[in-house]
mmCIF file of C-alpha atoms in Angstrom:
data_model
loop_
_atom_site.group_PDB
_atom_site.id
_atom_site.type_symbol
_atom_site.label_atom_id
_atom_site.label_comp_id
_atom_site.label_asym_id
_atom_site.label_seq_id
_atom_site.Cartn_x
_atom_site.Cartn_y
_atom_site.Cartn_z
ATOM 1 C CA MET A 1023 43.390 -37.567 18.610
ATOM 2 C CA PRO A 1024 41.310 -34.010 18.952
ATOM 3 C CA HIS A 1025 43.300 -30.844 18.178
ATOM 4 C CA VAL A 1026 43.577 -29.333 21.824
ATOM 5 C CA ILE A 1027 45.635 -26.269 22.936
ATOM 6 C CA ASP A 1028 46.405 -25.576 26.799
ATOM 7 C CA HIS A 1029 47.000 -21.753 27.159
ATOM 8 C CA ARG A 1030 46.960 -22.079 30.237
ATOM 9 C CA GLY A 1031 45.487 -20.076 32.789
ATOM 10 C CA GLY A 1032 42.564 -22.192 33.069
ATOM 11 C CA VAL A 1033 41.736 -21.635 28.977
ATOM 12 C CA ARG A 1034 42.023 -23.865 26.314
ATOM 13 C CA SER A 1035 40.741 -24.754 22.783
ATOM 14 C CA ILE A 1036 39.704 -26.847 20.859
ATOM 15 C CA ALA A 1037 39.503 -26.933 16.963
ATOM 16 C CA VAL A 1038 36.022 -28.307 15.994
ATOM 17 C CA PRO A 1039 36.115 -28.308 12.173
ATOM 18 C CA ILE A 1040 33.570 -27.246 9.463
ATOM 19 C CA PRO A 1041 32.411 -28.941 6.721
ATOM 20 C CA ASP A 1042 33.522 -27.928 3.718
ATOM 21 C CA ASN A 1043 34.979 -24.764 4.088
ATOM 22 C CA PRO A 1044 38.747 -23.070 3.831
ATOM 23 C CA LEU A 1045 38.850 -21.854 7.015
ATOM 24 C CA GLY A 1046 38.881 -25.450 8.479
ATOM 25 C CA HIS A 1047 37.779 -25.389 11.640
ATOM 26 C CA THR A 1048 36.646 -22.841 14.551
ATOM 27 C CA LEU A 1049 38.299 -22.833 17.363
ATOM 28 C CA VAL A 1050 36.483 -23.579 20.340
ATOM 29 C CA HIS A 1051 37.669 -21.566 23.885
ATOM 30 C CA VAL A 1052 37.153 -23.138 27.110
ATOM 31 C CA LEU A 1053 37.150 -21.112 29.959
ATOM 32 C CA GLU A 1054 37.579 -23.000 33.581
ATOM 33 C CA THR A 1055 35.223 -21.441 36.110
ATOM 34 C CA ASP A 1056 34.254 -22.107 39.622
ATOM 35 C CA ARG A 1057 30.789 -23.466 38.825
ATOM 36 C CA GLY A 1058 32.176 -25.626 35.730
ATOM 37 C CA PRO A 1059 33.268 -24.869 32.565
ATOM 38 C CA VAL A 1060 31.855 -22.187 30.323
ATOM 39 C CA LEU A 1061 31.993 -22.799 26.057
ATOM 40 C CA ILE A 1062 33.131 -19.728 24.290
ATOM 41 C CA ASP A 1063 31.639 -20.701 20.851
ATOM 42 C CA THR A 1064 30.643 -23.997 20.210
ATOM 43 C CA GLY A 1065 31.021 -24.984 16.457
ATOM 44 C CA TRP A 1066 28.969 -25.914 13.491
ATOM 45 C CA ASP A 1067 25.961 -28.382 13.840
ATOM 46 C CA ASP A 1068 27.107 -31.019 12.335
ATOM 47 C CA PRO A 1069 28.372 -35.373 13.633
ATOM 48 C CA ALA A 1070 31.382 -35.073 12.743
ATOM 49 C CA SER A 1071 31.499 -30.942 14.554
ATOM 50 C CA TRP A 1072 30.242 -32.566 17.498
ATOM 51 C CA ASP A 1073 32.459 -35.566 17.787
ATOM 52 C CA ALA A 1074 35.787 -33.406 17.516
ATOM 53 C CA LEU A 1075 34.189 -30.887 20.494
ATOM 54 C CA THR A 1076 32.499 -34.003 22.773
ATOM 55 C CA ALA A 1077 36.580 -35.489 21.842
ATOM 56 C CA GLY A 1078 38.122 -31.787 22.585
ATOM 57 C CA LEU A 1079 36.854 -31.568 25.917
ATOM 58 C CA THR A 1080 37.473 -34.880 26.950
ATOM 59 C CA ALA A 1081 41.287 -34.544 26.057
ATOM 60 C CA CYS A 1082 40.599 -31.279 28.602
ATOM 61 C CA GLY A 1083 39.710 -33.302 31.324
ATOM 62 C CA THR A 1084 35.971 -32.359 31.724
ATOM 63 C CA ASP A 1085 32.710 -33.617 29.506
ATOM 64 C CA VAL A 1086 30.013 -31.991 27.988
ATOM 65 C CA THR A 1087 28.078 -33.014 30.746
ATOM 66 C CA GLU A 1088 29.479 -31.175 33.148
ATOM 67 C CA LEU A 1089 28.989 -27.388 31.350
ATOM 68 C CA HIS A 1090 28.066 -24.577 32.983
ATOM 69 C CA GLY A 1091 27.526 -22.048 30.025
ATOM 70 C CA VAL A 1092 27.934 -21.254 26.383
ATOM 71 C CA LEU A 1093 28.722 -17.925 25.802
ATOM 72 C CA VAL A 1094 27.955 -17.136 22.196
ATOM 73 C CA THR A 1095 30.439 -14.108 20.367
ATOM 74 C CA HIS A 1096 27.861 -14.334 17.790
ATOM 75 C CA HIS A 1097 25.203 -15.907 15.834
ATOM 76 C CA HIS A 1098 26.059 -17.366 12.977
ATOM 77 C CA PRO A 1099 26.516 -21.147 12.445
ATOM 78 C CA ASP A 1100 30.018 -21.971 12.855
ATOM 79 C CA HIS A 1101 30.041 -20.000 16.283
ATOM 80 C CA HIS A 1102 26.704 -20.728 17.315
ATOM 81 C CA GLY A 1103 25.325 -24.281 15.582
ATOM 82 C CA LEU A 1104 25.958 -27.074 18.531
ATOM 83 C CA SER A 1105 24.611 -25.025 21.337
ATOM 84 C CA ALA A 1106 21.383 -26.203 21.242
ATOM 85 C CA ARG A 1107 23.044 -29.686 21.357
ATOM 86 C CA VAL A 1108 25.161 -28.613 24.507
ATOM 87 C CA ARG A 1109 22.054 -27.702 26.515
ATOM 88 C CA GLU A 1110 20.256 -30.568 25.655
ATOM 89 C CA ALA A 1111 23.141 -32.119 26.870
ATOM 90 C CA SER A 1112 24.360 -30.410 30.171
ATOM 91 C CA GLY A 1113 21.983 -28.402 30.835
ATOM 92 C CA ALA A 1114 23.968 -25.557 30.242
ATOM 93 C CA TRP A 1115 22.596 -21.693 28.999
ATOM 94 C CA ILE A 1116 23.685 -19.649 26.428
ATOM 95 C CA ALA A 1117 24.272 -16.205 25.990
ATOM 96 C CA MET A 1118 24.348 -13.704 23.071
ATOM 97 C CA HIS A 1119 24.208 -10.144 22.527
ATOM 98 C CA ALA A 1120 20.985 -8.990 22.250
ATOM 99 C CA ALA A 1121 21.085 -7.654 18.592
ATOM 100 C CA ASP A 1122 22.419 -11.044 17.618
ATOM 101 C CA THR A 1123 19.749 -13.464 19.691
ATOM 102 C CA GLU A 1124 17.084 -11.044 17.560
ATOM 103 C CA VAL A 1125 18.380 -11.794 14.223
ATOM 104 C CA VAL A 1126 18.079 -15.979 15.891
ATOM 105 C CA ARG A 1127 14.549 -15.053 16.575
ATOM 106 C CA ARG A 1128 14.016 -13.715 13.387
ATOM 107 C CA THR A 1129 15.718 -17.158 11.836
ATOM 108 C CA ARG A 1130 13.311 -19.456 13.930
ATOM 109 C CA GLU A 1131 10.140 -17.497 12.780
ATOM 110 C CA ALA A 1132 10.723 -16.920 9.704
ATOM 111 C CA GLU A 1133 9.192 -18.130 6.197
ATOM 112 C CA PRO A 1134 11.665 -20.250 4.248
ATOM 113 C CA GLY A 1135 9.184 -18.333 1.408
ATOM 114 C CA THR A 1136 9.675 -14.637 2.111
ATOM 115 C CA TRP A 1137 13.398 -14.715 2.488
ATOM 116 C CA LEU A 1138 13.574 -16.215 -0.634
ATOM 117 C CA THR A 1139 11.555 -13.507 -2.546
ATOM 118 C CA TYR A 1140 13.600 -10.692 -0.275
ATOM 119 C CA LEU A 1141 16.394 -12.287 -1.692
ATOM 120 C CA ILE A 1142 15.662 -12.172 -4.937
ATOM 121 C CA GLY A 1143 14.337 -8.308 -4.854
ATOM 122 C CA LYS A 1144 17.659 -7.390 -3.234
ATOM 123 C CA LEU A 1145 19.715 -9.492 -5.627
ATOM 124 C CA ALA A 1146 17.527 -8.286 -8.915
ATOM 125 C CA ALA A 1147 17.458 -4.402 -8.058
ATOM 126 C CA ALA A 1148 21.689 -4.699 -7.330
ATOM 127 C CA GLY A 1149 22.207 -5.611 -11.010
ATOM 128 C CA ALA A 1150 22.388 -9.554 -10.538
ATOM 129 C CA PRO A 1151 22.100 -10.957 -13.661
ATOM 130 C CA GLU A 1152 18.888 -13.347 -14.829
ATOM 131 C CA GLU A 1153 21.624 -16.774 -14.068
ATOM 132 C CA HIS A 1154 21.893 -15.950 -11.076
ATOM 133 C CA LEU A 1155 18.307 -15.085 -10.208
ATOM 134 C CA ALA A 1156 17.218 -18.349 -11.525
ATOM 135 C CA PRO A 1157 18.469 -20.915 -9.115
ATOM 136 C CA LEU A 1158 16.321 -18.808 -6.401
ATOM 137 C CA TYR A 1159 13.244 -18.453 -8.369
ATOM 138 C CA ALA A 1160 13.294 -22.435 -8.994
ATOM 139 C CA ALA A 1161 13.671 -23.116 -5.581
ATOM 140 C CA ARG A 1162 11.086 -20.232 -4.356
ATOM 141 C CA ALA A 1163 8.753 -21.996 -6.554
ATOM 142 C CA GLU A 1164 9.787 -25.626 -5.561
ATOM 143 C CA GLY A 1165 9.143 -24.745 -2.055
ATOM 144 C CA ARG A 1166 12.790 -26.079 -1.569
ATOM 145 C CA THR A 1167 14.912 -25.259 1.486
ATOM 146 C CA ARG A 1168 17.852 -27.298 0.641
ATOM 147 C CA GLY A 1169 20.808 -25.536 2.518
ATOM 148 C CA LEU A 1170 19.157 -24.054 5.402
ATOM 149 C CA PRO A 1171 19.837 -25.263 8.024
ATOM 150 C CA GLU A 1172 17.614 -29.109 9.331
ATOM 151 C CA LYS A 1173 17.138 -27.830 12.964
ATOM 152 C CA PRO A 1174 16.481 -24.198 14.169
ATOM 153 C CA PRO A 1175 19.207 -22.806 15.717
ATOM 154 C CA ALA A 1176 19.416 -22.361 19.538
ATOM 155 C CA LEU A 1177 17.130 -19.251 20.952
ATOM 156 C CA PRO A 1178 19.690 -17.897 24.022
ATOM 157 C CA ASP A 1179 18.301 -17.422 27.638
ATOM 158 C CA ARG A 1180 20.648 -14.921 29.042
ATOM 159 C CA GLU A 1181 21.672 -11.302 27.484
ATOM 160 C CA ILE A 1182 25.541 -10.289 26.764
ATOM 161 C CA VAL A 1183 25.089 -6.906 28.075
ATOM 162 C CA PRO A 1184 28.248 -4.675 26.423
ATOM 163 C CA GLY A 1185 30.024 -3.272 29.187
ATOM 164 C CA GLU A 1186 29.516 -5.721 32.076
ATOM 165 C CA LEU A 1187 31.470 -8.083 34.177
ATOM 166 C CA LEU A 1188 30.055 -11.653 32.746
ATOM 167 C CA ASP A 1189 28.485 -13.910 36.216
ATOM 168 C CA LEU A 1190 31.292 -16.059 36.126
ATOM 169 C CA ALA A 1191 32.199 -17.298 39.594
ATOM 170 C CA GLY A 1192 35.958 -16.877 39.978
ATOM 171 C CA ARG A 1193 37.032 -14.793 36.748
ATOM 172 C CA ARG A 1194 37.164 -11.552 35.527
ATOM 173 C CA LEU A 1195 35.508 -11.380 32.212
ATOM 174 C CA ARG A 1196 33.944 -8.043 30.463
ATOM 175 C CA ALA A 1197 32.275 -8.152 26.972
ATOM 176 C CA VAL A 1198 32.721 -5.983 24.722
ATOM 177 C CA TRP A 1199 30.385 -4.820 21.871
ATOM 178 C CA THR A 1200 32.299 -4.990 18.582
ATOM 179 C CA PRO A 1201 29.293 -4.820 15.970
ATOM 180 C CA GLY A 1202 30.554 -4.546 11.610
ATOM 181 C CA HIS A 1203 30.549 -8.721 11.015
ATOM 182 C CA THR A 1204 27.236 -8.983 12.896
ATOM 183 C CA PRO A 1205 25.107 -6.508 14.596
ATOM 184 C CA GLY A 1206 25.685 -8.279 17.895
ATOM 185 C CA HIS A 1207 29.370 -9.667 17.786
ATOM 186 C CA VAL A 1208 31.209 -9.588 20.847
ATOM 187 C CA CYS A 1209 34.802 -9.984 21.867
ATOM 188 C CA LEU A 1210 35.402 -10.735 25.586
ATOM 189 C CA HIS A 1211 37.910 -9.381 27.759
ATOM 190 C CA LEU A 1212 39.501 -11.837 30.366
ATOM 191 C CA GLU A 1213 40.857 -9.011 32.674
ATOM 192 C CA GLU A 1214 43.751 -10.986 34.592
ATOM 193 C CA ALA A 1215 47.222 -11.021 34.617
ATOM 194 C CA HIS A 1216 48.602 -12.994 31.392
ATOM 195 C CA PRO A 1217 50.110 -16.409 32.812
ATOM 196 C CA ALA A 1218 53.088 -16.272 31.599
ATOM 197 C CA ALA A 1219 53.538 -12.416 32.419
ATOM 198 C CA HIS A 1220 53.094 -10.969 28.749
ATOM 199 C CA PRO A 1221 52.923 -7.079 29.051
ATOM 200 C CA GLY A 1222 49.626 -5.788 28.536
ATOM 201 C CA ASN A 1223 45.741 -5.499 29.339
ATOM 202 C CA GLY A 1224 45.153 -9.111 29.846
ATOM 203 C CA ARG A 1225 43.983 -11.148 27.170
ATOM 204 C CA LEU A 1226 40.961 -11.045 24.235
ATOM 205 C CA PHE A 1227 38.540 -13.504 23.209
ATOM 206 C CA SER A 1228 38.625 -11.758 19.449
ATOM 207 C CA GLY A 1229 35.545 -14.666 17.639
ATOM 208 C CA ASP A 1230 35.378 -13.028 13.939
ATOM 209 C CA HIS A 1231 36.320 -9.181 15.195
ATOM 210 C CA LEU A 1232 39.745 -9.349 15.081
ATOM 211 C CA LEU A 1233 41.983 -12.363 13.392
ATOM 212 C CA PRO A 1234 45.434 -12.533 12.705
ATOM 213 C CA GLY A 1235 45.653 -13.271 9.032
ATOM 214 C CA ILE A 1236 42.164 -12.039 7.179
ATOM 215 C CA SER A 1237 39.557 -9.748 7.522
ATOM 216 C CA PRO A 1238 36.119 -10.833 8.206
ATOM 217 C CA HIS A 1239 33.039 -10.170 6.093
ATOM 218 C CA VAL A 1240 31.194 -7.260 6.584
ATOM 219 C CA GLY A 1241 27.967 -6.512 4.867
ATOM 220 C CA LEU A 1242 24.452 -5.521 5.272
ATOM 221 C CA TYR A 1243 22.098 -7.679 8.049
ATOM 222 C CA GLU A 1244 18.302 -6.990 7.323
ATOM 223 C CA ASP A 1245 14.795 -8.198 8.515
ATOM 224 C CA PRO A 1246 12.971 -8.732 5.218
ATOM 225 C CA ASP A 1247 9.725 -8.549 7.465
ATOM 226 C CA ASP A 1248 10.721 -4.750 8.489
ATOM 227 C CA PRO A 1249 8.916 -2.341 6.542
ATOM 228 C CA HIS A 1250 11.343 -0.163 6.245
ATOM 229 C CA TYR A 1251 13.130 -2.698 3.840
ATOM 230 C CA ALA A 1252 10.104 -3.415 1.822
ATOM 231 C CA ASP A 1253 11.348 -1.858 -1.133
ATOM 232 C CA PRO A 1254 14.764 -3.428 -2.027
ATOM 233 C CA SER A 1255 15.883 -1.202 -4.370
ATOM 234 C CA PRO A 1256 19.906 0.008 -3.887
ATOM 235 C CA SER A 1257 18.715 3.677 -3.542
ATOM 236 C CA SER A 1258 16.433 2.637 -0.180
ATOM 237 C CA ARG A 1259 18.429 0.512 1.618
ATOM 238 C CA LEU A 1260 21.999 2.168 0.815
ATOM 239 C CA ARG A 1261 20.489 5.842 2.067
ATOM 240 C CA SER A 1262 19.270 4.063 5.418
ATOM 241 C CA SER A 1263 19.703 5.209 8.688
ATOM 242 C CA ARG A 1264 19.657 2.416 10.170
ATOM 243 C CA GLY A 1265 22.611 1.561 10.477
ATOM 244 C CA ASP A 1266 26.425 1.072 8.861
ATOM 245 C CA PRO A 1267 28.116 -2.247 9.105
ATOM 246 C CA ILE A 1268 31.614 -0.786 7.936
ATOM 247 C CA GLY A 1269 31.376 1.777 9.779
ATOM 248 C CA ASP A 1270 30.473 0.188 13.216
ATOM 249 C CA TYR A 1271 33.042 -2.303 11.949
ATOM 250 C CA LEU A 1272 36.445 0.235 11.744
ATOM 251 C CA ASP A 1273 34.685 1.904 15.122
ATOM 252 C CA SER A 1274 35.040 -1.674 16.535
ATOM 253 C CA LEU A 1275 38.473 -2.051 16.079
ATOM 254 C CA GLU A 1276 39.265 1.365 17.645
ATOM 255 C CA ARG A 1277 37.571 0.681 20.342
ATOM 256 C CA ILE A 1278 39.633 -2.890 20.836
ATOM 257 C CA ALA A 1279 42.891 -1.549 20.075
ATOM 258 C CA ARG A 1280 42.556 0.912 22.970
ATOM 259 C CA LEU A 1281 42.602 -2.001 25.421
ATOM 260 C CA GLY A 1282 45.741 -2.891 25.417
ATOM 261 C CA VAL A 1283 45.728 -6.586 25.721
ATOM 262 C CA ALA A 1284 48.727 -9.038 25.798
ATOM 263 C CA GLU A 1285 47.314 -11.481 23.209
ATOM 264 C CA VAL A 1286 44.339 -12.018 21.261
ATOM 265 C CA LEU A 1287 42.501 -15.965 20.920
ATOM 266 C CA PRO A 1288 40.638 -16.083 18.149
ATOM 267 C CA ALA A 1289 37.746 -18.517 16.815
ATOM 268 C CA HIS A 1290 39.423 -18.912 13.641
ATOM 269 C CA GLN A 1291 43.202 -19.265 13.009
ATOM 270 C CA HIS A 1292 45.863 -19.004 15.521
ATOM 271 C CA ALA A 1293 46.557 -16.626 18.675
ATOM 272 C CA PHE A 1294 48.843 -14.040 18.574
ATOM 273 C CA THR A 1295 50.186 -10.519 20.244
ATOM 274 C CA GLY A 1296 50.034 -7.441 18.502
ATOM 275 C CA ALA A 1297 45.874 -6.376 18.674
ATOM 276 C CA ALA A 1298 46.883 -2.510 18.215
ATOM 277 C CA GLU A 1299 48.832 -3.262 15.182
ATOM 278 C CA ARG A 1300 46.412 -5.551 13.826
ATOM 279 C CA ALA A 1301 43.717 -3.678 14.414
ATOM 280 C CA ALA A 1302 45.659 -0.873 12.730
ATOM 281 C CA GLU A 1303 46.634 -3.182 9.969
ATOM 282 C CA LEU A 1304 42.737 -3.954 9.308
ATOM 283 C CA LEU A 1305 41.931 -0.250 9.734
ATOM 284 C CA ALA A 1306 44.239 0.291 6.484
ATOM 285 C CA HIS A 1307 42.284 -2.089 4.637
ATOM 286 C CA HIS A 1308 39.145 -0.642 4.525
ATOM 287 C CA GLU A 1309 40.265 2.880 3.965
ATOM 288 C CA GLU A 1310 42.315 1.634 1.290
ATOM 289 C CA ARG A 1311 39.155 -0.152 -0.168
ATOM 290 C CA LEU A 1312 37.053 2.539 -0.114
ATOM 291 C CA GLY A 1313 39.366 4.741 -1.595
ATOM 292 C CA GLY A 1314 39.815 1.699 -4.566
ATOM 293 C CA LEU A 1315 35.638 1.314 -4.648
ATOM 294 C CA ARG A 1316 35.275 5.446 -5.153
ATOM 295 C CA ALA A 1317 37.734 5.308 -8.044
ATOM 296 C CA LEU A 1318 36.110 2.542 -9.298
ATOM 297 C CA LEU A 1319 33.359 4.216 -9.181
ATOM 298 C CA ALA A 1320 34.524 7.057 -11.663
ATOM 299 C CA ALA A 1321 32.460 5.364 -14.079
ATOM 300 C CA PRO A 1322 28.633 4.864 -12.553
ATOM 301 C CA LEU A 1323 28.048 0.977 -11.608
ATOM 302 C CA THR A 1324 25.729 -1.075 -9.985
ATOM 303 C CA PRO A 1325 26.064 -2.775 -6.697
ATOM 304 C CA TRP A 1326 26.642 -6.489 -8.370
ATOM 305 C CA GLN A 1327 29.068 -4.759 -10.998
ATOM 306 C CA LEU A 1328 30.803 -3.565 -8.579
ATOM 307 C CA ALA A 1329 31.363 -6.498 -6.637
ATOM 308 C CA GLU A 1330 32.688 -8.058 -9.902
ATOM 309 C CA THR A 1331 35.013 -5.307 -9.972
ATOM 310 C CA MET A 1332 36.732 -5.628 -6.487
ATOM 311 C CA THR A 1333 39.196 -7.963 -5.398
ATOM 312 C CA TRP A 1334 38.181 -11.152 -3.350
ATOM 313 C CA ASN A 1335 40.818 -14.226 -2.777
ATOM 314 C CA ARG A 1336 40.480 -15.524 -6.329
ATOM 315 C CA PRO A 1337 39.068 -13.673 -9.744
ATOM 316 C CA TRP A 1338 35.426 -13.856 -9.943
ATOM 317 C CA ALA A 1339 35.313 -16.502 -12.171
ATOM 318 C CA GLU A 1340 36.128 -18.714 -9.522
ATOM 319 C CA ILE A 1341 33.762 -17.587 -6.781
ATOM 320 C CA PRO A 1342 31.160 -20.238 -5.648
ATOM 321 C CA TYR A 1343 27.708 -19.016 -6.454
ATOM 322 C CA GLY A 1344 26.730 -18.692 -3.177
ATOM 323 C CA SER A 1345 29.621 -16.785 -2.227
ATOM 324 C CA ARG A 1346 29.143 -14.165 -4.829
ATOM 325 C CA THR A 1347 25.502 -13.569 -2.862
ATOM 326 C CA ILE A 1348 27.632 -12.694 -0.103
ATOM 327 C CA ALA A 1349 29.929 -10.544 -1.518
ATOM 328 C CA VAL A 1350 27.585 -8.202 -2.861
ATOM 329 C CA SER A 1351 26.332 -7.717 0.409
ATOM 330 C CA GLU A 1352 29.857 -6.795 1.465
ATOM 331 C CA ALA A 1353 30.078 -4.560 -1.612
ATOM 332 C CA GLU A 1354 26.611 -3.122 -0.909
ATOM 333 C CA ALA A 1355 28.345 -2.140 2.897
ATOM 334 C CA HIS A 1356 31.208 -0.606 1.576
ATOM 335 C CA LEU A 1357 28.747 1.830 -0.861
ATOM 336 C CA ARG A 1358 26.737 2.363 2.527
ATOM 337 C CA ARG A 1359 29.411 3.675 3.886
ATOM 338 C CA LEU A 1360 30.313 5.828 0.442
ATOM 339 C CA VAL A 1361 26.868 7.415 0.202
ATOM 340 C CA LYS A 1362 26.482 7.952 4.272
ATOM 341 C CA THR A 1363 30.236 10.110 3.923
ATOM 342 C CA GLY A 1364 29.007 12.048 1.414
ATOM 343 C CA LEU A 1365 31.286 10.873 -1.623
ATOM 344 C CA ALA A 1366 29.262 8.646 -3.702
ATOM 345 C CA GLU A 1367 25.444 9.046 -4.768
ATOM 346 C CA PRO A 1368 22.513 6.840 -7.088
ATOM 347 C CA VAL A 1369 22.582 7.941 -10.325
ATOM 348 C CA PRO A 1370 18.894 9.180 -10.806
ATOM 349 C CA GLY A 1371 16.556 7.158 -12.956
ATOM 350 C CA SER A 1372 18.932 4.753 -13.784
ATOM 351 C CA ASP A 1373 17.302 0.621 -13.453
ATOM 352 C CA PRO A 1374 18.976 -0.873 -11.086
ATOM 353 C CA VAL A 1375 20.067 1.675 -9.721
ATOM 354 C CA THR A 1376 24.054 2.551 -10.158
ATOM 355 C CA TYR A 1377 26.300 4.662 -8.362
ATOM 356 C CA ARG A 1378 28.753 7.098 -8.985
ATOM 357 C CA ALA A 1379 31.661 9.221 -7.382
ATOM 358 C CA VAL A 1380 31.158 12.635 -6.181
#
């Protein structure tokens, strides 16, 4: 039986499984409108996920062919993955923030070899050991693309514009830009009275930005073909003026806290109240982490060494290969924040570049 929750007021959620992922599932929300149901996210592109989504829609009293549109909180495959199949089955439009649409376009057009070359250079400059780089060298030499999506992600045909009410007949849903987890992540604020009369300003579809029990990954997003990133060295990238994802995320948390919503409907875990309090917890978590990383940089460290030393949800030795690359990206995002705020600096002449506290 599909796992469906009725949140009342024309809002339901369907648990769509994510294969081989500890998160378990994505909560795809179904929003009734006067023109037909609209999905908020779609789930991973996998046969079992598709079956769960379609069965869930049936349990909601509708069908995938009746969908009017898809609002994507961000481009990650557990949120955007099934968008193409939904559009093929229903003719529904797909909307996303322009910054994440650009990431999708880049992904569709990029040659796998280009990305592998960039990733190798980036990780080598971050101090990755040879045993981590060897599989990437082999994949590039053999032209392998294992692990990449079989079909390119769907290119959205509408833009979610921050601050504007979305064109949803009979509903008041406003886009709130919350960069950090991705450059174009959006939360969606349902500016309607809570159906259970909870105090507060409506409900918030928070995607991955605000989750009740975990902190989302915040790393660096870069274009391998952008001349600005032709030099992948940490020294060049971390002093870049092109972005500060940790700073963006912290600013976005404060913006969401000010909304005063009655309830949060996230894309993982479960619905919860106390958005401002949860935002405050996450702000404190990142400030504590930044302070802890600055203390670690009393002795110069490469980004890889810093990632090895950071506290994760398991010991470094137990972190899977692919997750280590993601962890290094998160370490670099925190390093960029420290460099931008004048609390750390690269050590001149080090190779690979190490960083120290200021």
